[in-house]
């Protein structure tokens, strides 16, 4: 069976938003393919506000999350493999779920390795 992690993250995201709260992700930036602004990384992790009002050009599938967000007033594009998500929680009350981040092991029969290789590059949009 495929990983249930993307389904759980999406379901919790919807649940948090539907309850009027602000969804945040904690991402392991050492996971292959993660592209986030490095100046906001602390201890190998970054916490991201992914509320509908904080992000644009949002794509979330079973492999990755991709979106644009402002950091210090500058719009940047982020790419987050779903497997790099450590926690999703509501800022207002801490409700959510933590996940294990397994070491990256490409599956030779999967397009996953290719999707990590062909991810969009981090770019600054003015």
Tab-separated table of N, CA and C in Angstrom:
chain	number	residue	atom	x	y	z
A	1	UNK	N	0.847	-1.192	0.000
A	1	UNK	CA	0.000	0.000	0.000
A	1	UNK	C	0.887	1.249	0.000
A	2	UNK	N	0.339	2.316	-0.524
A	2	UNK	CA	1.061	3.583	-0.508
A	2	UNK	C	1.011	4.190	0.887
A	3	UNK	N	1.829	5.180	1.104
A	3	UNK	CA	1.876	5.861	2.397
A	3	UNK	C	0.547	6.556	2.690
A	4	UNK	N	0.122	6.497	3.944
A	4	UNK	CA	-1.099	7.212	4.334
A	4	UNK	C	-0.793	8.648	4.765
A	5	UNK	N	0.470	8.994	4.850
A	5	UNK	CA	0.872	10.314	5.341
A	5	UNK	C	0.264	11.470	4.546
A	6	UNK	N	0.305	11.462	3.192
A	6	UNK	CA	-0.284	12.599	2.479
A	6	UNK	C	-1.781	12.753	2.755
A	7	UNK	N	-2.479	11.652	2.924
A	7	UNK	CA	-3.920	11.698	3.196
A	7	UNK	C	-4.183	12.269	4.594
A	8	UNK	N	-3.360	11.868	5.549
A	8	UNK	CA	-3.512	12.376	6.911
A	8	UNK	C	-3.178	13.866	6.980
A	9	UNK	N	-2.106	14.276	6.327
A	9	UNK	CA	-1.720	15.693	6.345
A	9	UNK	C	-2.821	16.534	5.695
A	10	UNK	N	-3.315	16.106	4.525
A	10	UNK	CA	-4.397	16.858	3.855
A	10	UNK	C	-5.659	16.895	4.699
A	11	UNK	N	-6.016	15.765	5.298
A	11	UNK	CA	-7.211	15.717	6.134
A	11	UNK	C	-7.102	16.623	7.349
A	12	UNK	N	-5.945	16.612	7.992
A	12	UNK	CA	-5.736	17.481	9.151
A	12	UNK	C	-5.708	18.947	8.733
A	13	UNK	N	-5.110	19.233	7.588
A	13	UNK	CA	-5.112	20.604	7.062
A	13	UNK	C	-6.556	21.099	6.911
A	14	UNK	N	-7.385	20.307	6.246
A	14	UNK	CA	-8.788	20.690	6.048
A	14	UNK	C	-9.516	20.848	7.377
A	15	UNK	N	-9.283	19.937	8.302
A	15	UNK	CA	-9.928	19.974	9.613
A	15	UNK	C	-9.545	21.244	10.368
A	16	UNK	N	-8.262	21.591	10.334
A	16	UNK	CA	-7.791	22.797	11.026
A	16	UNK	C	-8.423	24.042	10.418
A	17	UNK	N	-8.406	24.140	9.088
A	17	UNK	CA	-8.986	25.303	8.399
A	17	UNK	C	-10.500	25.368	8.635
A	18	UNK	N	-11.188	24.232	8.528
A	18	UNK	CA	-12.646	24.197	8.732
A	18	UNK	C	-13.047	24.642	10.131
A	19	UNK	N	-12.142	24.514	11.088
A	19	UNK	CA	-12.430	24.928	12.460
A	19	UNK	C	-11.925	26.334	12.766
A	20	UNK	N	-11.611	27.079	11.708
A	20	UNK	CA	-11.231	28.479	11.863
A	20	UNK	C	-9.861	28.698	12.469
A	21	UNK	N	-8.997	27.703	12.375
A	21	UNK	CA	-7.650	27.828	12.942
A	21	UNK	C	-6.611	27.954	11.828
A	22	UNK	N	-5.386	28.225	12.219
A	22	UNK	CA	-4.281	28.459	11.294
A	22	UNK	C	-3.379	27.230	11.244
A	23	UNK	N	-3.307	26.547	10.090
A	23	UNK	CA	-2.453	25.363	9.996
A	23	UNK	C	-0.978	25.729	9.838
A	24	UNK	N	-0.151	25.058	10.603
A	24	UNK	CA	1.302	25.217	10.524
A	24	UNK	C	1.914	23.849	10.260
A	25	UNK	N	3.003	23.840	9.484
A	25	UNK	CA	3.781	22.629	9.248
A	25	UNK	C	5.165	22.811	9.838
A	26	UNK	N	5.710	21.753	10.415
A	26	UNK	CA	7.119	21.711	10.781
A	26	UNK	C	7.746	20.732	9.799
A	27	UNK	N	8.792	21.196	9.102
A	27	UNK	CA	9.411	20.434	8.024
A	27	UNK	C	10.872	20.157	8.349
A	28	UNK	N	11.306	18.934	8.099
A	28	UNK	CA	12.709	18.548	8.222
A	28	UNK	C	13.409	18.998	6.943
A	29	UNK	N	14.191	20.064	7.014
A	29	UNK	CA	14.800	20.636	5.811
A	29	UNK	C	15.989	19.820	5.306
A	30	UNK	N	16.423	18.819	6.054
A	30	UNK	CA	17.522	17.973	5.606
A	30	UNK	C	17.042	16.853	4.694
A	31	UNK	N	15.728	16.694	4.590
A	31	UNK	CA	15.170	15.674	3.703
A	31	UNK	C	15.438	16.083	2.257
A	32	UNK	N	15.852	15.152	1.399
A	32	UNK	CA	16.151	15.495	0.000
A	32	UNK	C	14.956	16.140	-0.704
A	33	UNK	N	15.251	17.197	-1.446
A	33	UNK	CA	14.230	17.853	-2.247
A	33	UNK	C	13.562	19.035	-1.597
A	34	UNK	N	13.739	19.235	-0.287
A	34	UNK	CA	13.111	20.360	0.399
A	34	UNK	C	13.760	21.661	-0.081
A	35	UNK	N	12.930	22.601	-0.492
A	35	UNK	CA	13.415	23.923	-0.882
A	35	UNK	C	12.607	24.970	-0.133
A	36	UNK	N	13.266	25.577	0.840
A	36	UNK	CA	12.681	26.627	1.669
A	36	UNK	C	13.749	27.691	1.884
A	37	UNK	N	13.359	28.897	2.280
A	37	UNK	CA	14.375	29.931	2.555
A	37	UNK	C	15.242	29.523	3.750
A	38	UNK	N	16.511	29.316	3.508
A	38	UNK	CA	17.426	28.799	4.525
A	38	UNK	C	17.617	29.743	5.710
A	39	UNK	N	17.422	31.027	5.512
A	39	UNK	CA	17.629	31.973	6.611
A	39	UNK	C	16.576	31.831	7.717
A	40	UNK	N	15.511	31.065	7.450
A	40	UNK	CA	14.468	30.857	8.456
A	40	UNK	C	14.515	29.456	9.063
A	41	UNK	N	15.542	28.697	8.727
A	41	UNK	CA	15.724	27.340	9.251
A	41	UNK	C	16.397	27.420	10.609
A	42	UNK	N	15.888	26.647	11.552
A	42	UNK	CA	16.481	26.578	12.882
A	42	UNK	C	16.578	25.111	13.286
A	43	UNK	N	17.776	24.686	13.638
A	43	UNK	CA	18.027	23.302	14.066
A	43	UNK	C	17.558	22.276	13.038
A	44	UNK	N	17.731	22.584	11.749
A	44	UNK	CA	17.373	21.646	10.693
A	44	UNK	C	15.891	21.560	10.399
A	45	UNK	N	15.114	22.483	10.968
A	45	UNK	CA	13.653	22.481	10.786
A	45	UNK	C	13.182	23.885	10.430
A	46	UNK	N	12.022	23.935	9.781
A	46	UNK	CA	11.370	25.215	9.532
A	46	UNK	C	9.890	25.037	9.845
A	47	UNK	N	9.305	26.061	10.445
A	47	UNK	CA	7.876	26.070	10.736
A	47	UNK	C	7.217	27.030	9.761
A	48	UNK	N	6.201	26.530	9.059
A	48	UNK	CA	5.558	27.290	7.998
A	48	UNK	C	4.074	27.493	8.262
A	49	UNK	N	3.629	28.727	8.123
A	49	UNK	CA	2.201	29.043	8.154
A	49	UNK	C	1.663	28.702	6.772
A	50	UNK	N	0.780	27.717	6.686
A	50	UNK	CA	0.227	27.304	5.392
A	50	UNK	C	-1.271	27.582	5.300
A	51	UNK	N	-1.714	28.616	6.002
A	51	UNK	CA	-3.135	28.975	5.928
A	51	UNK	C	-3.451	29.479	4.532
A	52	UNK	N	-4.697	29.335	4.100
A	52	UNK	CA	-5.076	29.784	2.760
A	52	UNK	C	-4.776	31.262	2.499
A	53	UNK	N	-4.754	32.090	3.537
A	53	UNK	CA	-4.455	33.513	3.344
A	53	UNK	C	-2.958	33.801	3.309
A	54	UNK	N	-2.124	32.831	3.688
A	54	UNK	CA	-0.676	33.048	3.747
A	54	UNK	C	0.066	32.492	2.542
A	55	UNK	N	-0.590	31.648	1.756
A	55	UNK	CA	0.098	31.016	0.629
A	55	UNK	C	-0.663	31.237	-0.670
A	56	UNK	N	0.045	31.103	-1.782
A	56	UNK	CA	-0.534	31.230	-3.123
A	56	UNK	C	0.004	30.092	-3.983
A	57	UNK	N	-0.646	29.867	-5.120
A	57	UNK	CA	-0.206	28.855	-6.093
A	57	UNK	C	0.046	27.511	-5.424
A	58	UNK	N	-0.915	27.094	-4.612
A	58	UNK	CA	-0.807	25.913	-3.769
A	58	UNK	C	-1.078	24.640	-4.568
A	59	UNK	N	-0.172	23.670	-4.472
A	59	UNK	CA	-0.384	22.340	-5.032
A	59	UNK	C	0.015	21.321	-3.972
A	60	UNK	N	-0.869	20.373	-3.719
A	60	UNK	CA	-0.611	19.352	-2.713
A	60	UNK	C	-1.055	18.018	-3.288
A	61	UNK	N	-0.106	17.144	-3.551
A	61	UNK	CA	-0.462	15.811	-4.037
A	61	UNK	C	0.180	14.776	-3.114
A	62	UNK	N	0.205	13.539	-3.525
A	62	UNK	CA	0.730	12.489	-2.648
A	62	UNK	C	2.243	12.523	-2.507
A	63	UNK	N	2.923	13.307	-3.313
A	63	UNK	CA	4.377	13.377	-3.273
A	63	UNK	C	4.912	14.645	-2.613
A	64	UNK	N	4.254	15.797	-2.859
A	64	UNK	CA	4.819	17.055	-2.384
A	64	UNK	C	3.760	18.134	-2.194
A	65	UNK	N	4.173	19.177	-1.459
A	65	UNK	CA	3.428	20.430	-1.355
A	65	UNK	C	4.287	21.474	-2.051
A	66	UNK	N	3.668	22.323	-2.817
A	66	UNK	CA	4.373	23.389	-3.507
A	66	UNK	C	3.505	24.634	-3.397
A	67	UNK	N	4.109	25.753	-3.023
A	67	UNK	CA	3.343	26.987	-2.877
A	67	UNK	C	4.286	28.176	-2.800
A	68	UNK	N	3.716	29.362	-2.944
A	68	UNK	CA	4.463	30.601	-2.772
A	68	UNK	C	4.021	31.241	-1.472
A	69	UNK	N	4.974	31.872	-0.787
A	69	UNK	CA	4.682	32.551	0.476
A	69	UNK	C	5.651	33.720	0.633
A	70	UNK	N	5.263	34.671	1.469
A	70	UNK	CA	6.116	35.837	1.722
A	70	UNK	C	6.993	35.583	2.940
A	71	UNK	N	8.265	35.951	2.795
A	71	UNK	CA	9.225	35.903	3.890
A	71	UNK	C	9.897	37.260	3.922
A	72	UNK	N	9.712	37.981	5.021
A	72	UNK	CA	10.241	39.346	5.145
A	72	UNK	C	9.836	40.202	3.946
A	73	UNK	N	8.591	40.028	3.503
A	73	UNK	CA	8.041	40.831	2.419
A	73	UNK	C	8.400	40.368	1.024
A	74	UNK	N	9.206	39.326	0.890
A	74	UNK	CA	9.622	38.824	-0.423
A	74	UNK	C	8.904	37.505	-0.703
A	75	UNK	N	8.253	37.419	-1.863
A	75	UNK	CA	7.562	36.192	-2.243
A	75	UNK	C	8.592	35.163	-2.697
A	76	UNK	N	8.469	33.957	-2.133
A	76	UNK	CA	9.366	32.860	-2.509
A	76	UNK	C	8.537	31.617	-2.769
A	77	UNK	N	9.055	30.766	-3.656
A	77	UNK	CA	8.384	29.510	-3.952
A	77	UNK	C	9.008	28.408	-3.102
A	78	UNK	N	8.166	27.597	-2.457
A	78	UNK	CA	8.633	26.517	-1.593
A	78	UNK	C	8.217	25.176	-2.170
A	79	UNK	N	9.059	24.182	-1.943
A	79	UNK	CA	8.798	22.813	-2.377
A	79	UNK	C	9.086	21.912	-1.190
A	80	UNK	N	8.059	21.152	-0.757
A	80	UNK	CA	8.168	20.333	0.447
A	80	UNK	C	7.687	18.910	0.140
A	81	UNK	N	8.600	17.937	0.013
A	81	UNK	CA	8.142	16.554	-0.122
A	81	UNK	C	7.283	16.176	1.098
A	82	UNK	N	6.181	15.503	0.875
A	82	UNK	CA	5.276	15.150	1.981
A	82	UNK	C	6.013	14.376	3.062
A	83	UNK	N	6.938	13.529	2.667
A	83	UNK	CA	7.656	12.720	3.658
A	83	UNK	C	8.532	13.558	4.578
A	84	UNK	N	8.815	14.813	4.224
A	84	UNK	CA	9.628	15.679	5.083
A	84	UNK	C	8.804	16.376	6.166
A	85	UNK	N	7.474	16.263	6.097
A	85	UNK	CA	6.602	16.901	7.087
A	85	UNK	C	6.712	16.141	8.409
A	86	UNK	N	7.093	16.869	9.445
A	86	UNK	CA	7.254	16.271	10.766
A	86	UNK	C	5.993	16.439	11.616
A	87	UNK	N	5.338	17.607	11.477
A	87	UNK	CA	4.173	17.939	12.306
A	87	UNK	C	3.246	18.839	11.501
A	88	UNK	N	1.942	18.657	11.678
A	88	UNK	CA	0.953	19.636	11.252
A	88	UNK	C	0.120	19.944	12.485
A	89	UNK	N	-0.076	21.242	12.756
A	89	UNK	CA	-0.806	21.617	13.957
A	89	UNK	C	-1.520	22.950	13.760
A	90	UNK	N	-2.511	23.199	14.623
A	90	UNK	CA	-3.219	24.478	14.639
A	90	UNK	C	-2.482	25.424	15.574
A	91	UNK	N	-2.148	26.599	15.076
A	91	UNK	CA	-1.413	27.578	15.888
A	91	UNK	C	-2.177	27.938	17.159
A	92	UNK	N	-3.483	28.044	17.059
A	92	UNK	CA	-4.285	28.545	18.171
A	92	UNK	C	-4.358	27.595	19.366
A	93	UNK	N	-4.305	26.281	19.123
A	93	UNK	CA	-4.477	25.356	20.248
A	93	UNK	C	-3.506	24.169	20.237
A	94	UNK	N	-2.629	24.108	19.247
A	94	UNK	CA	-1.642	23.037	19.191
A	94	UNK	C	-2.168	21.692	18.731
A	95	UNK	N	-3.463	21.606	18.410
A	95	UNK	CA	-4.037	20.331	17.967
A	95	UNK	C	-3.481	19.954	16.610
A	96	UNK	N	-3.138	18.692	16.435
A	96	UNK	CA	-2.608	18.220	15.173
A	96	UNK	C	-2.007	16.851	15.327
A	97	UNK	N	-0.945	16.590	14.536
A	97	UNK	CA	-0.336	15.268	14.559
A	97	UNK	C	1.131	15.372	14.178
A	98	UNK	N	1.953	14.548	14.842
A	98	UNK	CA	3.374	14.439	14.507
A	98	UNK	C	3.585	13.157	13.711
A	99	UNK	N	4.607	13.185	12.856
A	99	UNK	CA	4.927	12.052	11.998
A	99	UNK	C	6.412	11.733	12.101
A	100	UNK	N	6.740	10.486	11.853
A	100	UNK	CA	8.146	10.102	11.703
A	100	UNK	C	8.597	10.531	10.321
A	101	UNK	N	9.831	10.943	10.214
A	101	UNK	CA	10.419	11.231	8.914
A	101	UNK	C	11.418	10.116	8.659
A	102	UNK	N	11.035	9.213	7.766
A	102	UNK	CA	11.900	8.081	7.444
A	102	UNK	C	13.038	8.535	6.542
A	103	UNK	N	14.161	7.880	6.637
A	103	UNK	CA	15.259	8.212	5.724
A	103	UNK	C	14.804	8.038	4.280
A	104	UNK	N	15.298	8.882	3.406
A	104	UNK	CA	14.925	8.831	1.997
A	104	UNK	C	15.594	7.646	1.331
A	105	UNK	N	14.779	6.770	0.758
A	105	UNK	CA	15.276	5.631	0.000
A	105	UNK	C	14.480	5.556	-1.281
A	106	UNK	N	15.062	6.008	-2.405
A	106	UNK	CA	14.319	6.008	-3.654
A	106	UNK	C	13.897	4.603	-4.052
A	107	UNK	N	12.674	4.491	-4.529
A	107	UNK	CA	12.132	3.239	-5.026
A	107	UNK	C	12.430	3.181	-6.520
A	108	UNK	N	13.174	2.175	-6.971
A	108	UNK	CA	13.540	2.131	-8.387
A	108	UNK	C	12.343	1.988	-9.317
A	109	UNK	N	11.201	1.517	-8.807
A	109	UNK	CA	10.005	1.349	-9.640
A	109	UNK	C	9.058	2.535	-9.548
A	110	UNK	N	9.475	3.610	-8.877
A	110	UNK	CA	8.596	4.748	-8.640
A	110	UNK	C	9.089	5.974	-9.382
A	111	UNK	N	8.169	6.893	-9.679
A	111	UNK	CA	8.520	8.187	-10.262
A	111	UNK	C	8.936	9.164	-9.180
A	112	UNK	N	8.896	8.758	-7.928
A	112	UNK	CA	9.189	9.651	-6.810
A	112	UNK	C	10.581	10.264	-6.926
A	113	UNK	N	11.597	9.453	-7.209
A	113	UNK	CA	12.953	9.980	-7.326
A	113	UNK	C	13.002	11.020	-8.438
A	114	UNK	N	12.342	10.746	-9.544
A	114	UNK	CA	12.319	11.690	-10.655
A	114	UNK	C	11.607	12.971	-10.252
A	115	UNK	N	10.509	12.865	-9.476
A	115	UNK	CA	9.792	14.079	-9.070
A	115	UNK	C	10.639	14.939	-8.149
A	116	UNK	N	11.497	14.319	-7.336
A	116	UNK	CA	12.389	15.095	-6.476
A	116	UNK	C	13.447	15.776	-7.333
A	117	UNK	N	13.937	15.086	-8.350
A	117	UNK	CA	14.959	15.666	-9.212
A	117	UNK	C	14.422	16.820	-10.049
A	118	UNK	N	13.140	16.759	-10.435
A	118	UNK	CA	12.598	17.766	-11.351
A	118	UNK	C	11.724	18.794	-10.641
A	119	UNK	N	11.897	18.920	-9.350
A	119	UNK	CA	11.107	19.886	-8.597
A	119	UNK	C	11.416	21.293	-9.087
A	120	UNK	N	10.478	22.239	-8.874
A	120	UNK	CA	10.778	23.611	-9.258
A	120	UNK	C	11.913	24.155	-8.406
A	121	UNK	N	12.709	25.065	-8.951
A	121	UNK	CA	13.791	25.659	-8.175
A	121	UNK	C	13.254	26.798	-7.317
A	122	UNK	N	13.909	26.990	-6.193
A	122	UNK	CA	13.563	28.093	-5.311
A	122	UNK	C	13.876	29.382	-6.041
A	123	UNK	N	12.913	30.277	-6.098
A	123	UNK	CA	13.142	31.533	-6.791
A	123	UNK	C	12.472	32.670	-6.048
A	124	UNK	N	12.997	33.826	-6.214
A	124	UNK	CA	12.432	35.028	-5.603
A	124	UNK	C	11.576	35.703	-6.656
A	125	UNK	N	10.332	36.007	-6.308
A	125	UNK	CA	9.417	36.682	-7.217
A	125	UNK	C	9.235	38.091	-6.721
A	126	UNK	N	9.453	39.059	-7.582
A	126	UNK	CA	9.315	40.461	-7.159
A	126	UNK	C	8.051	41.068	-7.678
